[in-house]
CSV table of C-alpha atoms in Angstrom, one decimal:
chain,number,residue,atom,x,y,z
A,1,MET,CA,6.8,-7.5,-19.5
A,2,SER,CA,9.1,-8.0,-16.4
A,3,ALA,CA,8.8,-11.2,-14.7
A,4,SER,CA,9.3,-9.6,-11.2
A,5,PRO,CA,6.4,-9.1,-9.0
A,6,VAL,CA,4.8,-5.6,-8.3
A,7,LEU,CA,4.7,-4.4,-4.8
A,8,ALA,CA,0.8,-3.6,-4.6
A,9,VAL,CA,-0.7,-1.5,-1.9
A,10,ASP,CA,-4.4,-0.9,-0.9
A,11,ILE,CA,-4.9,2.0,1.5
A,12,GLY,CA,-8.2,2.2,3.4
A,13,GLY,CA,-9.7,3.8,6.5
A,14,THR,CA,-9.6,0.6,8.6
A,15,LYS,CA,-6.5,-1.4,7.1
A,16,LEU,CA,-3.3,-1.0,5.1
A,17,ALA,CA,-2.9,-4.1,2.7
A,18,ALA,CA,0.1,-5.0,0.6
A,19,ALA,CA,0.9,-7.8,-1.7
A,20,LEU,CA,3.5,-9.2,-4.2
A,21,VAL,CA,1.6,-9.8,-7.3
A,22,ASP,CA,3.1,-11.6,-10.3
A,23,PRO,CA,2.6,-10.8,-14.0
A,24,ARG,CA,-0.3,-13.3,-14.1
A,25,GLY,CA,-2.0,-11.3,-11.4
A,26,CYS,CA,-1.4,-14.0,-8.6
A,27,VAL,CA,-0.7,-12.8,-5.2
A,28,THR,CA,2.4,-14.6,-4.0
A,29,ALA,CA,2.8,-12.8,-0.5
A,30,SER,CA,0.5,-10.5,1.4
A,31,GLY,CA,0.1,-8.7,4.6
A,32,ARG,CA,-2.0,-6.1,6.4
A,33,VAL,CA,-2.1,-4.0,9.5
A,34,PRO,CA,-4.9,-1.8,10.8
A,35,THR,CA,-4.7,1.7,9.7
A,36,PRO,CA,-3.6,4.1,12.4
A,37,ASN,CA,-6.6,6.2,12.2
A,38,ARG,CA,-7.5,7.3,15.8
A,39,PRO,CA,-8.0,11.0,16.6
A,40,GLY,CA,-4.8,12.7,17.0
A,41,VAL,CA,-2.6,10.5,14.5
A,42,ASP,CA,-0.5,12.6,12.2
A,43,GLY,CA,0.6,11.9,8.7
A,44,GLU,CA,4.1,10.8,9.5
A,45,GLU,CA,2.9,8.1,11.9
A,46,LEU,CA,0.5,6.7,9.3
A,47,TRP,CA,3.4,6.8,6.8
A,48,ARG,CA,5.7,4.9,9.2
A,49,ALA,CA,3.1,2.2,9.6
A,50,LEU,CA,2.8,1.7,5.8
A,51,GLU,CA,6.5,1.8,5.3
A,52,ALA,CA,6.9,-1.0,8.1
A,53,LEU,CA,4.2,-3.1,6.4
A,54,LEU,CA,6.1,-2.8,3.1
A,55,GLY,CA,9.5,-3.6,4.5
A,56,ASP,CA,8.3,-6.7,6.3
A,57,LEU,CA,6.5,-8.0,3.3
A,58,VAL,CA,9.2,-7.6,0.9
A,59,ALA,CA,11.9,-8.8,3.5
A,60,GLY,CA,9.7,-11.9,4.3
A,61,ALA,CA,9.5,-12.7,0.8
A,62,GLY,CA,13.3,-12.9,0.3
A,63,ASP,CA,13.8,-9.4,-0.9
A,64,PRO,CA,13.0,-10.1,-4.5
A,65,PRO,CA,13.6,-7.6,-7.4
A,66,LEU,CA,10.4,-5.5,-8.0
A,67,ALA,CA,8.8,-4.5,-11.4
A,68,GLY,CA,7.4,-1.4,-9.6
A,69,VAL,CA,4.8,-0.1,-7.1
A,70,GLY,CA,1.1,0.0,-7.7
A,71,VAL,CA,-1.3,1.7,-5.1
A,72,GLY,CA,-4.9,2.1,-4.7
A,73,CYS,CA,-6.0,4.8,-2.3
A,74,GLY,CA,-9.2,6.7,-1.4
A,75,GLY,CA,-9.7,10.1,-2.9
A,76,PRO,CA,-9.6,12.9,-3.4
A,77,MET,CA,-6.1,13.1,-4.8
A,78,THR,CA,-4.2,15.1,-7.5
A,79,TRP,CA,-3.6,12.7,-10.4
A,80,PRO,CA,-1.1,11.6,-11.3
A,81,ALA,CA,1.1,13.2,-8.9
A,82,ALA,CA,-1.0,11.5,-6.1
A,83,GLU,CA,-0.9,14.0,-3.4
A,84,VAL,CA,-3.7,12.2,-1.4
A,85,SER,CA,-6.4,13.5,1.0
A,86,PRO,CA,-8.8,10.6,1.5
A,87,LEU,CA,-11.9,11.5,3.0
A,88,ASN,CA,-11.7,8.5,5.5
A,89,ILE,CA,-8.1,9.2,6.7
A,90,PRO,CA,-8.0,12.6,8.3
A,91,ALA,CA,-4.2,12.4,9.0
A,92,TRP,CA,-3.4,12.7,5.2
A,93,ARG,CA,-4.3,16.0,3.7
A,94,GLY,CA,-2.4,16.7,0.5
A,95,PHE,CA,0.1,13.9,1.6
A,96,PRO,CA,2.8,13.3,-1.1
A,97,LEU,CA,2.4,9.6,-1.3
A,98,ARG,CA,4.0,9.1,-4.7
A,99,GLU,CA,6.8,11.3,-4.0
A,100,ARG,CA,7.5,9.2,-0.8
A,101,LEU,CA,7.2,5.9,-2.5
A,102,ARG,CA,9.5,7.0,-5.3
A,103,ALA,CA,12.2,8.0,-2.8
A,104,ARG,CA,11.8,4.6,-1.0
A,105,HIS,CA,12.0,2.7,-4.4
A,106,PRO,CA,14.3,4.9,-6.6
A,107,GLY,CA,14.3,3.9,-10.1
A,108,LEU,CA,11.0,2.0,-10.0
A,109,PRO,CA,7.8,3.0,-11.5
A,110,VAL,CA,5.2,4.1,-8.9
A,111,ARG,CA,1.7,4.5,-10.1
A,112,ILE,CA,-1.3,5.5,-7.8
A,113,HIS,CA,-4.9,5.7,-8.6
A,114,ASN,CA,-8.4,5.8,-6.9
A,115,ASP,CA,-9.0,2.6,-5.0
A,116,ALA,CA,-12.3,2.0,-6.8
A,117,ILE,CA,-10.6,2.5,-10.3
A,118,CYS,CA,-8.2,-0.2,-9.2
A,119,VAL,CA,-11.0,-2.4,-8.5
A,120,ALA,CA,-12.5,-1.8,-11.9
A,121,VAL,CA,-9.1,-2.4,-13.6
A,122,ALA,CA,-8.7,-5.7,-11.7
A,123,GLU,CA,-12.2,-6.9,-12.9
A,124,HIS,CA,-11.3,-5.9,-16.4
A,125,TRP,CA,-7.8,-7.6,-16.4
A,126,LEU,CA,-8.6,-10.9,-14.7
A,127,GLY,CA,-12.3,-10.7,-13.4
A,128,ALA,CA,-16.0,-10.4,-14.5
A,129,GLY,CA,-15.0,-8.1,-17.4
A,130,ARG,CA,-12.2,-10.2,-18.8
A,131,GLY,CA,-12.4,-10.3,-22.6
A,132,HIS,CA,-14.8,-7.4,-23.0
A,133,GLY,CA,-13.6,-3.9,-24.1
A,134,ASN,CA,-16.2,-1.7,-22.5
A,135,VAL,CA,-16.6,-2.2,-18.8
A,136,LEU,CA,-18.0,-0.3,-15.7
A,137,GLY,CA,-16.5,-1.5,-12.5
A,138,MET,CA,-18.4,-0.4,-9.4
A,139,VAL,CA,-17.7,-0.6,-5.6
A,140,VAL,CA,-20.8,-0.1,-3.4
A,141,SER,CA,-19.8,-0.1,0.1
A,142,THR,CA,-19.3,2.8,2.6
A,143,GLY,CA,-19.0,4.8,-0.5
A,144,VAL,CA,-19.9,4.3,-4.1
A,145,GLY,CA,-17.1,4.6,-6.7
A,146,GLY,CA,-16.2,3.1,-9.9
A,147,GLY,CA,-13.9,3.0,-13.1
A,148,LEU,CA,-14.5,2.9,-16.8
A,149,ILE,CA,-12.6,0.8,-19.4
A,150,LEU,CA,-13.6,1.7,-23.0
A,151,GLY,CA,-12.0,0.4,-26.0
A,152,GLY,CA,-10.0,-1.9,-23.7
A,153,HIS,CA,-8.1,0.9,-22.0
A,154,LEU,CA,-8.8,2.7,-18.7
A,155,VAL,CA,-10.3,6.2,-19.2
A,156,ASN,CA,-8.8,8.6,-16.8
A,157,GLY,CA,-10.6,11.9,-17.9
A,158,ALA,CA,-9.0,15.4,-17.2
A,159,SER,CA,-8.2,14.9,-13.6
A,160,GLY,CA,-8.2,11.1,-13.2
A,161,ASN,CA,-11.8,11.0,-12.0
A,162,ALA,CA,-13.6,9.5,-15.0
A,163,GLY,CA,-16.0,6.7,-14.0
A,164,HIS,CA,-17.1,8.4,-10.7
A,165,ILE,CA,-20.7,6.9,-11.0
A,166,GLY,CA,-21.3,7.6,-7.2
A,167,HIS,CA,-22.2,11.2,-8.3
A,168,ILE,CA,-24.5,10.5,-11.0
A,169,VAL,CA,-27.8,12.2,-10.0
A,170,VAL,CA,-30.5,9.5,-9.6
A,171,GLU,CA,-33.1,11.7,-7.6
A,172,PRO,CA,-33.0,15.3,-8.2
A,173,ASP,CA,-34.8,16.2,-5.1
A,174,GLY,CA,-33.2,13.3,-3.1
A,175,PRO,CA,-31.0,13.5,0.0
A,176,PRO,CA,-28.0,15.8,0.3
A,177,CYS,CA,-24.8,14.2,-0.7
A,178,GLY,CA,-21.3,14.7,0.9
A,179,CYS,CA,-20.2,16.3,-2.5
A,180,GLY,CA,-22.6,19.2,-1.8
A,181,GLY,CA,-25.1,18.0,-4.3
A,182,ARG,CA,-28.5,16.3,-3.9
A,183,GLY,CA,-29.8,12.9,-5.0
A,184,CYS,CA,-26.4,11.4,-6.0
A,185,LEU,CA,-26.3,7.7,-6.1
A,186,GLU,CA,-23.8,7.6,-3.3
A,187,ALA,CA,-26.1,9.7,-1.0
A,188,ILE,CA,-28.7,6.9,-1.4
A,189,ALA,CA,-27.1,3.6,-2.0
A,190,ARG,CA,-23.9,3.7,0.2
A,191,GLY,CA,-24.1,1.6,3.3
A,192,PRO,CA,-24.3,4.3,5.9
A,193,ALA,CA,-26.9,6.1,4.1
A,194,LEU,CA,-29.1,2.9,3.7
A,195,VAL,CA,-28.8,2.2,7.3
A,196,ALA,CA,-29.7,5.9,8.2
A,197,TRP,CA,-32.8,5.6,5.8
A,198,ALA,CA,-33.9,2.3,7.3
A,199,ARG,CA,-33.6,3.5,10.9
A,200,GLU,CA,-35.6,6.4,10.1
A,201,GLN,CA,-38.4,4.0,8.6
A,202,GLY,CA,-38.3,1.9,11.9
A,203,TRP,CA,-35.6,-0.6,11.4
A,204,ARG,CA,-34.0,-1.6,14.6
A,205,PRO,CA,-30.5,-3.4,14.4
A,206,GLY,CA,-29.7,-6.3,16.5
A,207,ALA,CA,-26.7,-6.8,18.7
A,208,ARG,CA,-24.2,-6.9,15.8
A,209,GLY,CA,-24.9,-3.1,15.2
A,210,ALA,CA,-26.2,-1.0,12.6
A,211,THR,CA,-24.3,-1.7,9.5
A,212,GLY,CA,-25.1,-2.5,5.8
A,213,VAL,CA,-24.1,-6.2,6.4
A,214,GLU,CA,-26.6,-6.5,9.3
A,215,LEU,CA,-29.3,-4.6,7.1
A,216,ALA,CA,-28.6,-7.2,4.4
A,217,ALA,CA,-28.9,-10.0,7.0
A,218,ASP,CA,-32.0,-8.8,8.3
A,219,ALA,CA,-33.6,-8.5,4.7
A,220,ARG,CA,-32.6,-12.2,4.1
A,221,ARG,CA,-34.5,-13.0,7.4
A,222,GLY,CA,-37.6,-11.1,5.9
A,223,ASP,CA,-37.5,-7.8,7.7
A,224,PRO,CA,-39.7,-5.6,5.5
A,225,VAL,CA,-37.8,-2.3,6.2
A,226,ALA,CA,-34.6,-3.9,5.4
A,227,GLY,CA,-35.8,-5.4,2.3
A,228,ALA,CA,-37.2,-2.0,1.2
A,229,ALA,CA,-33.9,-0.4,1.9
A,230,LEU,CA,-32.2,-2.8,-0.5
A,231,ARG,CA,-34.8,-2.4,-3.0
A,232,ARG,CA,-34.2,1.3,-2.8
A,233,ALA,CA,-30.6,0.9,-3.3
A,234,GLY,CA,-30.9,-1.5,-6.2
A,235,ARG,CA,-33.2,0.8,-8.1
A,236,ALA,CA,-30.8,3.7,-7.7
A,237,ILE,CA,-27.9,1.7,-8.9
A,238,GLY,CA,-29.9,0.5,-11.8
A,239,ILE,CA,-30.8,3.9,-12.9
A,240,ALA,CA,-27.3,5.1,-12.7
A,241,ILE,CA,-26.0,2.1,-14.6
A,242,ALA,CA,-28.6,2.9,-17.3
A,243,SER,CA,-27.5,6.4,-17.6
A,244,ALA,CA,-23.9,5.2,-17.9
A,245,THR,CA,-24.7,2.7,-20.5
A,246,HIS,CA,-26.5,5.1,-22.7
A,247,LEU,CA,-23.5,7.4,-22.5
A,248,CYS,CA,-20.7,4.9,-22.8
A,249,ASP,CA,-22.1,2.0,-24.7
A,250,LEU,CA,-21.1,-0.7,-22.1
A,251,GLU,CA,-21.0,-4.4,-22.4
A,252,ILE,CA,-20.5,-5.2,-18.6
A,253,ALA,CA,-21.1,-3.6,-15.5
A,254,ALA,CA,-19.4,-5.6,-12.5
A,255,ILE,CA,-20.5,-4.5,-9.1
A,256,GLY,CA,-18.5,-5.4,-6.0
A,257,GLY,CA,-18.2,-4.0,-2.5
A,258,GLY,CA,-19.8,-5.1,0.6
A,259,LEU,CA,-23.4,-4.3,-0.3
A,260,SER,CA,-23.1,-6.4,-3.4
A,261,GLN,CA,-22.9,-9.5,-1.0
A,262,ALA,CA,-26.7,-9.1,-0.5
A,263,GLY,CA,-27.3,-11.0,-3.8
A,264,PRO,CA,-30.7,-11.1,-5.3
A,265,LEU,CA,-32.0,-8.8,-2.7
A,266,LEU,CA,-30.0,-6.1,-4.4
A,267,PHE,CA,-29.6,-7.4,-7.8
A,268,ASP,CA,-33.1,-8.2,-8.7
A,269,PRO,CA,-34.5,-4.6,-8.1
A,270,LEU,CA,-31.2,-3.3,-9.8
A,271,GLU,CA,-31.9,-5.3,-12.9
A,272,GLU,CA,-35.5,-4.3,-13.0
A,273,ALA,CA,-34.7,-0.7,-12.7
A,274,PHE,CA,-31.9,-1.0,-15.4
A,275,ARG,CA,-34.4,-2.8,-17.8
A,276,THR,CA,-37.0,0.0,-17.2
A,277,HIS,CA,-34.7,2.8,-18.0
A,278,ALA,CA,-32.2,1.4,-20.5
A,279,ARG,CA,-34.6,1.7,-23.5
A,280,MET,CA,-32.1,2.1,-26.4
A,281,GLU,CA,-31.5,-1.2,-28.2
A,282,PHE,CA,-27.8,-1.2,-27.7
A,283,ALA,CA,-28.1,-0.5,-23.9
A,284,ARG,CA,-30.3,-3.7,-23.5
A,285,ARG,CA,-27.4,-5.8,-24.4
A,286,THR,CA,-25.4,-4.7,-21.3
A,287,ARG,CA,-25.0,-7.3,-18.7
A,288,ILE,CA,-24.8,-6.5,-14.9
A,289,VAL,CA,-22.9,-9.2,-13.0
A,290,PRO,CA,-21.3,-9.4,-9.4
A,291,ALA,CA,-17.5,-8.6,-9.4
A,292,ALA,CA,-15.4,-11.8,-9.4
A,293,LEU,CA,-12.2,-11.0,-7.5
A,294,GLY,CA,-13.5,-10.3,-3.9
A,295,GLN,CA,-11.2,-8.8,-1.3
A,296,GLN,CA,-7.9,-9.0,-3.5
A,297,ALA,CA,-9.4,-7.0,-6.4
A,298,GLY,CA,-7.8,-3.7,-5.1
A,299,LEU,CA,-4.3,-5.1,-4.9
A,300,VAL,CA,-4.6,-6.9,-8.2
A,301,GLY,CA,-5.9,-3.7,-10.0
A,302,ALA,CA,-3.1,-1.7,-8.3
A,303,ALA,CA,-0.6,-4.1,-9.8
A,304,ALA,CA,-2.0,-3.9,-13.1
A,305,LEU,CA,-1.2,-0.4,-13.2
A,306,VAL,CA,2.4,-1.7,-13.7
A,307,HIS,CA,2.1,-5.2,-15.1
A,308,ALA,CA,-0.4,-4.0,-17.8
A,309,GLN,CA,0.6,-0.4,-18.3
A,310,ASP,CA,-0.3,-0.5,-22.0
A,311,ARG,CA,-4.0,-0.6,-20.9
A,312,TYR,CA,-4.3,0.9,-17.6
A,313,TRP,CA,-1.6,3.8,-17.2
A,314,SER,CA,-1.2,6.7,-19.6
A,315,ALA,CA,0.3,9.3,-17.3
A,316,GLY,CA,4.0,9.8,-16.7
């Protein structure tokens, strides 16, 4: 393993984040800028913003030699070629992100994966799943995504999309999902869907706006509709994890993302639903825990695609 840091990148709809991450998973330098995501922005303007962020970060750290570049980015994307089309970044449709980064960093490995998969990798490498061979990592936020580590190695699947738990069907006659199906976990438990459901039931957000964070805050203050919304989300997540556990024989399911900050208001109904539906003896041993690495998980997981490639990268 190289002693040099990885240049890690986390690409989101609101921010572009980058860091230098050493082989122990420690962030030694970092930076972020808002994602140029206003109407009319083209793909090249977005690329220039990312390129400037990376250049400033590396120069500010004294231009150290790099072990490689690791990136977490929203999907869909072709994998491992990483022509990216993030749903929340309209300026990039089929953008050749890996090709561009390879040209900018010739001779270095450049590895790009789904952002939720990078979070799952981080939690297995250094977080809540450390020391366990069979882990589901989940992100419950504006979307619901995940990644699977089985037998101590990241499972990619045929197209790099294994672990996409957001599209397990938990309510066959439930609400329509952005994927075109009905009753997917994401259609019920993602923050905007919860907010929409709560508003339909009569919830009136305060001055801070109609967000999942505000919904959870109102639930903590005793608002009955907000509390019901979180119970609805928890039940759906618990059912999905029970299905995943029966399929994959998991030891740990680690849940991160903004909605996970709701604490017992989410995790108590989640655990109840999981125990109701996880009836096989082996499934009952699975533990559901909060993710441990917080806001840096995506960057740490992106770095692990290079630093711990024997476990988390199987492509060319």
